[in-house]
PDB file of C-alpha atoms and ligand atoms in Angstrom:
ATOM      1  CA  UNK A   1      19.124 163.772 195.174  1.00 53.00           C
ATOM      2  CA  UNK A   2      17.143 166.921 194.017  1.00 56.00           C
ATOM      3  CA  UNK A   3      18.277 170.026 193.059  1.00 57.00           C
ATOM      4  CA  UNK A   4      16.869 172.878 194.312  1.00 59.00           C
ATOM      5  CA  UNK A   5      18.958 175.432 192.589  1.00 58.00           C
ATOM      6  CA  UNK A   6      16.563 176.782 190.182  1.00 56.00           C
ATOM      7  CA  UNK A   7      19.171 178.438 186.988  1.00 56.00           C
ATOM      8  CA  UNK A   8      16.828 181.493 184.663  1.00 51.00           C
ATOM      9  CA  UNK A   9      17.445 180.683 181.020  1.00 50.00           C
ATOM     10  CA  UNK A  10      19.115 184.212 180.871  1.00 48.00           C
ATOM     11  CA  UNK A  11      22.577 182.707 182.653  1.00 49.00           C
ATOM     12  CA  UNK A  12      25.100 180.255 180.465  1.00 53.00           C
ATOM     13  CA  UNK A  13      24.536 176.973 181.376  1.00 50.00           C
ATOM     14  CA  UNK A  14      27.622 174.493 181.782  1.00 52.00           C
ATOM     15  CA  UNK A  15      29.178 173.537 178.216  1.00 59.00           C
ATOM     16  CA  UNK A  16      28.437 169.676 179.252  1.00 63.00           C
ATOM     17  CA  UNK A  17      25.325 170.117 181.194  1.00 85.00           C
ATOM     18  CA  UNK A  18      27.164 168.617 184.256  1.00 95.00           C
ATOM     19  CA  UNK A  19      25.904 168.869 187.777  1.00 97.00           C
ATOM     20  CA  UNK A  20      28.381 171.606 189.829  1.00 97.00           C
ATOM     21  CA  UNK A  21      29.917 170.373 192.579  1.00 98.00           C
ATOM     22  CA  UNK A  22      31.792 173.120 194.867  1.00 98.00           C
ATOM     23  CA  UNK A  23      34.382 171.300 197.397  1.00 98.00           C
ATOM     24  CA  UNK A  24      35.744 174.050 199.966  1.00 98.00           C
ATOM     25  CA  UNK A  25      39.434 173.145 201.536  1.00 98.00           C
ATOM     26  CA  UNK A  26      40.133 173.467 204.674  1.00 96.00           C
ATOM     27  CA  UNK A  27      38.036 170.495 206.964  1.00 95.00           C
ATOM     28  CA  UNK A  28      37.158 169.085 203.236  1.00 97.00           C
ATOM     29  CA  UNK A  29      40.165 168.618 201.467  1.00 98.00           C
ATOM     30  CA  UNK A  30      42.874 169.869 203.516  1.00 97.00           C
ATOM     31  CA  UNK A  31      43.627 168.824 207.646  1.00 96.00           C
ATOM     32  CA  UNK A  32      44.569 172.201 208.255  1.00 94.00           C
ATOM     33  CA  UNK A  33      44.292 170.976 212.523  1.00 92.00           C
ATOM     34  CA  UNK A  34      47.462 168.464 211.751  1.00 94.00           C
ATOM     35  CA  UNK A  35      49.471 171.893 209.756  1.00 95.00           C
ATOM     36  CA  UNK A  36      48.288 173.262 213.248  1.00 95.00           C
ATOM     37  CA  UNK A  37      49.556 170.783 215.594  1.00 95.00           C
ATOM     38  CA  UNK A  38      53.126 170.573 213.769  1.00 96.00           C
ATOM     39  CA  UNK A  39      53.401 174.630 213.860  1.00 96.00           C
ATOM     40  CA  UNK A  40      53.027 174.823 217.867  1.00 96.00           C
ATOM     41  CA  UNK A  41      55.090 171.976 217.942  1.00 97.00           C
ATOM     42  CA  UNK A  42      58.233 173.012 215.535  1.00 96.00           C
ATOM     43  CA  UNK A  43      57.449 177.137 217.062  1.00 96.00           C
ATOM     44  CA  UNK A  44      56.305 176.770 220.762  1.00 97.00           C
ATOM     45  CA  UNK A  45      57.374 179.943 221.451  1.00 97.00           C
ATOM     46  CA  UNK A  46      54.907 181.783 218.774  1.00 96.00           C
ATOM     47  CA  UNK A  47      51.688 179.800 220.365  1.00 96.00           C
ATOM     48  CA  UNK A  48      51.251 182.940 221.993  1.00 96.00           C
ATOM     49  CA  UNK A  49      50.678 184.865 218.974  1.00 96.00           C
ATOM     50  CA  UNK A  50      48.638 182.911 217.043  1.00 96.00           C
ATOM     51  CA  UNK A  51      46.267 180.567 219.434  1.00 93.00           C
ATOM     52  CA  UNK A  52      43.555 182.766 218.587  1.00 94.00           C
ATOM     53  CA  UNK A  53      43.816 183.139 214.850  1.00 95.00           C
ATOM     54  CA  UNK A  54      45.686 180.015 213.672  1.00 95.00           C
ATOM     55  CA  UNK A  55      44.773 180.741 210.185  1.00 95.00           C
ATOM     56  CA  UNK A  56      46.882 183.563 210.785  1.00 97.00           C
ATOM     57  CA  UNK A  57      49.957 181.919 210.487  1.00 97.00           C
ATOM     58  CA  UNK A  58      51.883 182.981 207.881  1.00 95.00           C
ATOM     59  CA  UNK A  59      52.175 179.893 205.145  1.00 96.00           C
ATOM     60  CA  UNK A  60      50.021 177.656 207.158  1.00 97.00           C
ATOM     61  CA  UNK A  61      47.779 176.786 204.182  1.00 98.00           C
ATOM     62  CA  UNK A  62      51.051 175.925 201.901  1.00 98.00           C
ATOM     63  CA  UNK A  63      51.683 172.181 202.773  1.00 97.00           C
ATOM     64  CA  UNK A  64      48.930 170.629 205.317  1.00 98.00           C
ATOM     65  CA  UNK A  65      48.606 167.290 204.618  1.00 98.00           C
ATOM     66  CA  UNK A  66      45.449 166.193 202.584  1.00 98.00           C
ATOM     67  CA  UNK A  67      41.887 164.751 204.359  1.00 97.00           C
ATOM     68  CA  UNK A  68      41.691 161.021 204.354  1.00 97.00           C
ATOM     69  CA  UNK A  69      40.668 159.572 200.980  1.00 98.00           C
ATOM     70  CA  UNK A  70      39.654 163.212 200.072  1.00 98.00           C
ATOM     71  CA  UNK A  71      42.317 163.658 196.470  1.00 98.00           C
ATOM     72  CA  UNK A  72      40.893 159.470 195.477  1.00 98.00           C
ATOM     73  CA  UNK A  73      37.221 160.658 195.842  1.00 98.00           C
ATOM     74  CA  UNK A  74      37.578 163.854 194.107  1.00 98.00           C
ATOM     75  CA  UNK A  75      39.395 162.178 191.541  1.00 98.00           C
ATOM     76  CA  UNK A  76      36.515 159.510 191.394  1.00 98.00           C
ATOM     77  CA  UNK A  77      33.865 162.357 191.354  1.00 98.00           C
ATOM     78  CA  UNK A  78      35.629 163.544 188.146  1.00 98.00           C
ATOM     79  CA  UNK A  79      36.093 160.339 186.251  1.00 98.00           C
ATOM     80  CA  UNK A  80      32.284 159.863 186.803  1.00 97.00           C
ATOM     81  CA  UNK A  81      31.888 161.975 184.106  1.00 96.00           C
ATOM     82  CA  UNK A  82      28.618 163.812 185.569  1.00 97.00           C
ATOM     83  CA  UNK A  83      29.781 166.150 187.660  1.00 97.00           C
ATOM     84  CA  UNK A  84      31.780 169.779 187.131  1.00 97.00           C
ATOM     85  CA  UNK A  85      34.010 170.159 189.846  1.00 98.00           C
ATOM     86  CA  UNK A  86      35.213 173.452 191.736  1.00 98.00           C
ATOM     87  CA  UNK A  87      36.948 174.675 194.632  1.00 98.00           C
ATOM     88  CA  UNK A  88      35.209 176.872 196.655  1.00 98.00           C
ATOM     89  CA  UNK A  89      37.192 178.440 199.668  1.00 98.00           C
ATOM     90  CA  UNK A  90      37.856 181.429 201.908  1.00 97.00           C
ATOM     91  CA  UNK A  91      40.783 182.616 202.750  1.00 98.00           C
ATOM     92  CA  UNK A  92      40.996 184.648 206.152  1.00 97.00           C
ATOM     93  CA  UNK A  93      41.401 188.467 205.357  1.00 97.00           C
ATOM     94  CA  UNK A  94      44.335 188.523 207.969  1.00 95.00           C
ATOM     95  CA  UNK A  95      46.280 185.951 205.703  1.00 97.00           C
ATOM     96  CA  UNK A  96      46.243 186.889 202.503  1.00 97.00           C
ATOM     97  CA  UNK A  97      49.318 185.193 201.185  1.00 97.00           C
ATOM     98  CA  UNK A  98      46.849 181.989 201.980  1.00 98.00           C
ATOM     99  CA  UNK A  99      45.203 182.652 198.870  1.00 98.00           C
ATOM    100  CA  UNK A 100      48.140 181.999 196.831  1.00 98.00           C
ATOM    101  CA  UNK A 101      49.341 178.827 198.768  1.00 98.00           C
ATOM    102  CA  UNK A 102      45.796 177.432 198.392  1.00 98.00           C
ATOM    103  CA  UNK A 103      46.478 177.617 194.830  1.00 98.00           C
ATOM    104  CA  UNK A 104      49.656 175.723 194.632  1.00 98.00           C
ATOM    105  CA  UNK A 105      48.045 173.229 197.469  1.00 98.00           C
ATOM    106  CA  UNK A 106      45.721 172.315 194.497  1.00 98.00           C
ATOM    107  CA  UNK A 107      48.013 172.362 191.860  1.00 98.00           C
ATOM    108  CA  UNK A 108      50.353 170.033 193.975  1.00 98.00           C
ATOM    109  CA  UNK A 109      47.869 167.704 194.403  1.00 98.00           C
ATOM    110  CA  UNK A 110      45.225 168.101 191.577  1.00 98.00           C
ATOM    111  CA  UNK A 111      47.795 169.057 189.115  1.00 98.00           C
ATOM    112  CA  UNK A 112      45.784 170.712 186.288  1.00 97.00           C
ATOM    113  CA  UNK A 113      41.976 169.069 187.788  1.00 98.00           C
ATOM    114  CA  UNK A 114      41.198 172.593 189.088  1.00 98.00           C
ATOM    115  CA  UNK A 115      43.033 174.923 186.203  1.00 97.00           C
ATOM    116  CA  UNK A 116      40.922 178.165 186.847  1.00 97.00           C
ATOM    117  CA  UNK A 117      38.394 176.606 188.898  1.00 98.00           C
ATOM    118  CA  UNK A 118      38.839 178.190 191.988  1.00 98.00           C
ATOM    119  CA  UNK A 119      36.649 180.508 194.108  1.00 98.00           C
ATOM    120  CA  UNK A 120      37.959 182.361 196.869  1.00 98.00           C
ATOM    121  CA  UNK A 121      35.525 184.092 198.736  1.00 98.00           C
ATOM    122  CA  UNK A 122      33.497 184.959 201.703  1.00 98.00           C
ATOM    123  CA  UNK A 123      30.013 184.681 199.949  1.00 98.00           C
ATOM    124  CA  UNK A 124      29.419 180.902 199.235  1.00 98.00           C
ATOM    125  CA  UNK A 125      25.976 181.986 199.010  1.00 98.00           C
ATOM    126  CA  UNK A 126      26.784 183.602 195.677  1.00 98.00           C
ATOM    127  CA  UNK A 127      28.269 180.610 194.081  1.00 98.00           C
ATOM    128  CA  UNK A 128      25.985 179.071 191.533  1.00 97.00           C
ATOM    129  CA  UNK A 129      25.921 175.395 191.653  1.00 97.00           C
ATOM    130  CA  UNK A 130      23.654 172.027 192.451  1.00 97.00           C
ATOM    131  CA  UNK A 131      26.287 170.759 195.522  1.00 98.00           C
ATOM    132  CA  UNK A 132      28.541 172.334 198.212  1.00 98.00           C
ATOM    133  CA  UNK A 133      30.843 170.169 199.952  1.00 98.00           C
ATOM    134  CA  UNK A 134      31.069 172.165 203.205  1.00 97.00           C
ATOM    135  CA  UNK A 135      32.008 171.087 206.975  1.00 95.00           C
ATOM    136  CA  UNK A 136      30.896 174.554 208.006  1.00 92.00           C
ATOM    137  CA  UNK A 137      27.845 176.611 207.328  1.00 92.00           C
ATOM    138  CA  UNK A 138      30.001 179.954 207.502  1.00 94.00           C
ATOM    139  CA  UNK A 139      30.693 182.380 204.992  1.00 97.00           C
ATOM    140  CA  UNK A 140      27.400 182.238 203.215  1.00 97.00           C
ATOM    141  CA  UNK A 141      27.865 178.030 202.985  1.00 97.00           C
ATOM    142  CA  UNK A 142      24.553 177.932 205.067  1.00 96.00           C
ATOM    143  CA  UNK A 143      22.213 180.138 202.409  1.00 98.00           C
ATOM    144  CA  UNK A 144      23.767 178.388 199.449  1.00 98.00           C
ATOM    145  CA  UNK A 145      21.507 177.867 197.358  1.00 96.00           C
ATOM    146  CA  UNK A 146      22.223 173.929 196.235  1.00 97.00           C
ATOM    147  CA  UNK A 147      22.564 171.216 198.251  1.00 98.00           C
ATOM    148  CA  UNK A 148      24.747 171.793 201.433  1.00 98.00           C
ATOM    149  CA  UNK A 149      26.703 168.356 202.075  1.00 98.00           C
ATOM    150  CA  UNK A 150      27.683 168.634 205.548  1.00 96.00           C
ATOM    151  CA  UNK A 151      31.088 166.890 205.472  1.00 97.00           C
ATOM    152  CA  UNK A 152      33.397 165.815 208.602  1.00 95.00           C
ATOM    153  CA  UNK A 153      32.840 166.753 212.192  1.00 87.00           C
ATOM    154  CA  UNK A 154      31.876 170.385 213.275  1.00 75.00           C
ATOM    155  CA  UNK A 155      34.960 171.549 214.905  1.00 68.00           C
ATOM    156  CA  UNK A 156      32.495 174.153 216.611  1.00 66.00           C
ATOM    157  CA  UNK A 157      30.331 172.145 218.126  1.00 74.00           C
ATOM    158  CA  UNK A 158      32.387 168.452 217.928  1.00 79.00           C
ATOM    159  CA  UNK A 159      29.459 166.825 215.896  1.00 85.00           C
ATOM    160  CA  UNK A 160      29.654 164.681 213.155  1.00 92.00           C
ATOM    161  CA  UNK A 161      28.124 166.451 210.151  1.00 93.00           C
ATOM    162  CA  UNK A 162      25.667 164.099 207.733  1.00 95.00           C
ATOM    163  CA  UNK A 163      28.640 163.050 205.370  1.00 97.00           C
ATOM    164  CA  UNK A 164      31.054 162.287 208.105  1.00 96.00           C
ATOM    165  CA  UNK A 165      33.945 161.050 205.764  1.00 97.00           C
ATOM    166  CA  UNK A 166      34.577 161.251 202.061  1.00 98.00           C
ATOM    167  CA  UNK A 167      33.081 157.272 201.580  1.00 98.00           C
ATOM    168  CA  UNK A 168      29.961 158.577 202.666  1.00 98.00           C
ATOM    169  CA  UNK A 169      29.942 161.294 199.955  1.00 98.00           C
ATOM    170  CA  UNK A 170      30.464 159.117 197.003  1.00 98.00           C
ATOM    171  CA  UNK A 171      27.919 156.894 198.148  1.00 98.00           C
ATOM    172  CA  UNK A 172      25.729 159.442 198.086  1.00 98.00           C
ATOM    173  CA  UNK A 173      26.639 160.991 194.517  1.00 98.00           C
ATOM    174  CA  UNK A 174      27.968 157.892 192.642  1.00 97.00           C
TER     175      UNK A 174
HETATM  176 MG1  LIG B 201      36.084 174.400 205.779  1.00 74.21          MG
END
């Protein structure tokens, strides 16, 4: 469990000295494919419209249902006590209103866990940090420069990333 991010003296380490752990949402934390499925089923008629972009739909990201065992093991990760915990996630440019239901998704269920601890952005590779909990290597996740944990299955390609379930994290960082 090494870290390879290398910080210069020059930029503010963490308060506590705590490892940073980055989680990203959707594939992570959220099951944005079930918010999907119940769309096309409760709208058939818009499947049309959105089969290409999904995460397009307007309010999609306000109320998928959570990953299983992903809010238990983040909550675990925290009452460790050695890790600093943040959300890092991009919303799609065509759905901007995503951003702000990704911030009440947390707050719903995180309550205040992630009070201003939330990146939104298309540049993971700018995030500073030891850990990125990431089922994709998009959107810079690949060239961050921590440790990439390859979580759940690659929707892209159907294979099971390294950490294929949220058991196999904590394992791994408890
Ligand atoms: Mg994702």
């Amino acid at each position: 469990m090494s870290t390879i991010w290398y910080r210069p003296k020059t930029i503010k380490e963490s308060k506590t000295m705590k490892k940073i752990i980055h989680i990203d949402m959707d594939g992570v934390l959220v099951d944005l494919g079930k918010a999907f499925d119940k769309f096309f089923t409760l709208y058939p008629h818009l499947r049309e419209r959105y089969k290409k972009f999904p995460d397009h739909i307007q309010g999609v990201f306000r109320s998928p249902p959570p990953m299983d065992g992903a809010i238990e093991a983040v909550h675990k990760l925290h009452e460790s006590g050695k890790y600093e915990l943040f959300i890092a996630t991009t919303v799609p440019w065509g759905n901007p209103m995503g951003a702000s239901d990704k911030r009440f998704w947390i707050e719903d269920h995180f309550g205040n866990l992630f009070h201003k601890k939330m990146f939104m952005t298309h540049r993971k590779d700018l995030l500073i940090g030891d850990y990125l909990i990431d089922d994709r290597v998009k959107n810079g996740a690949a060239e961050f420069r921590g440790e990439l944990l390859q979580f759940g299955v690659n929707w892209e390609t159907g294979e099971t990333n390294r950490f294929p379930d949220w058991n196999s994290i904590l394992e791994y960082l408890l």
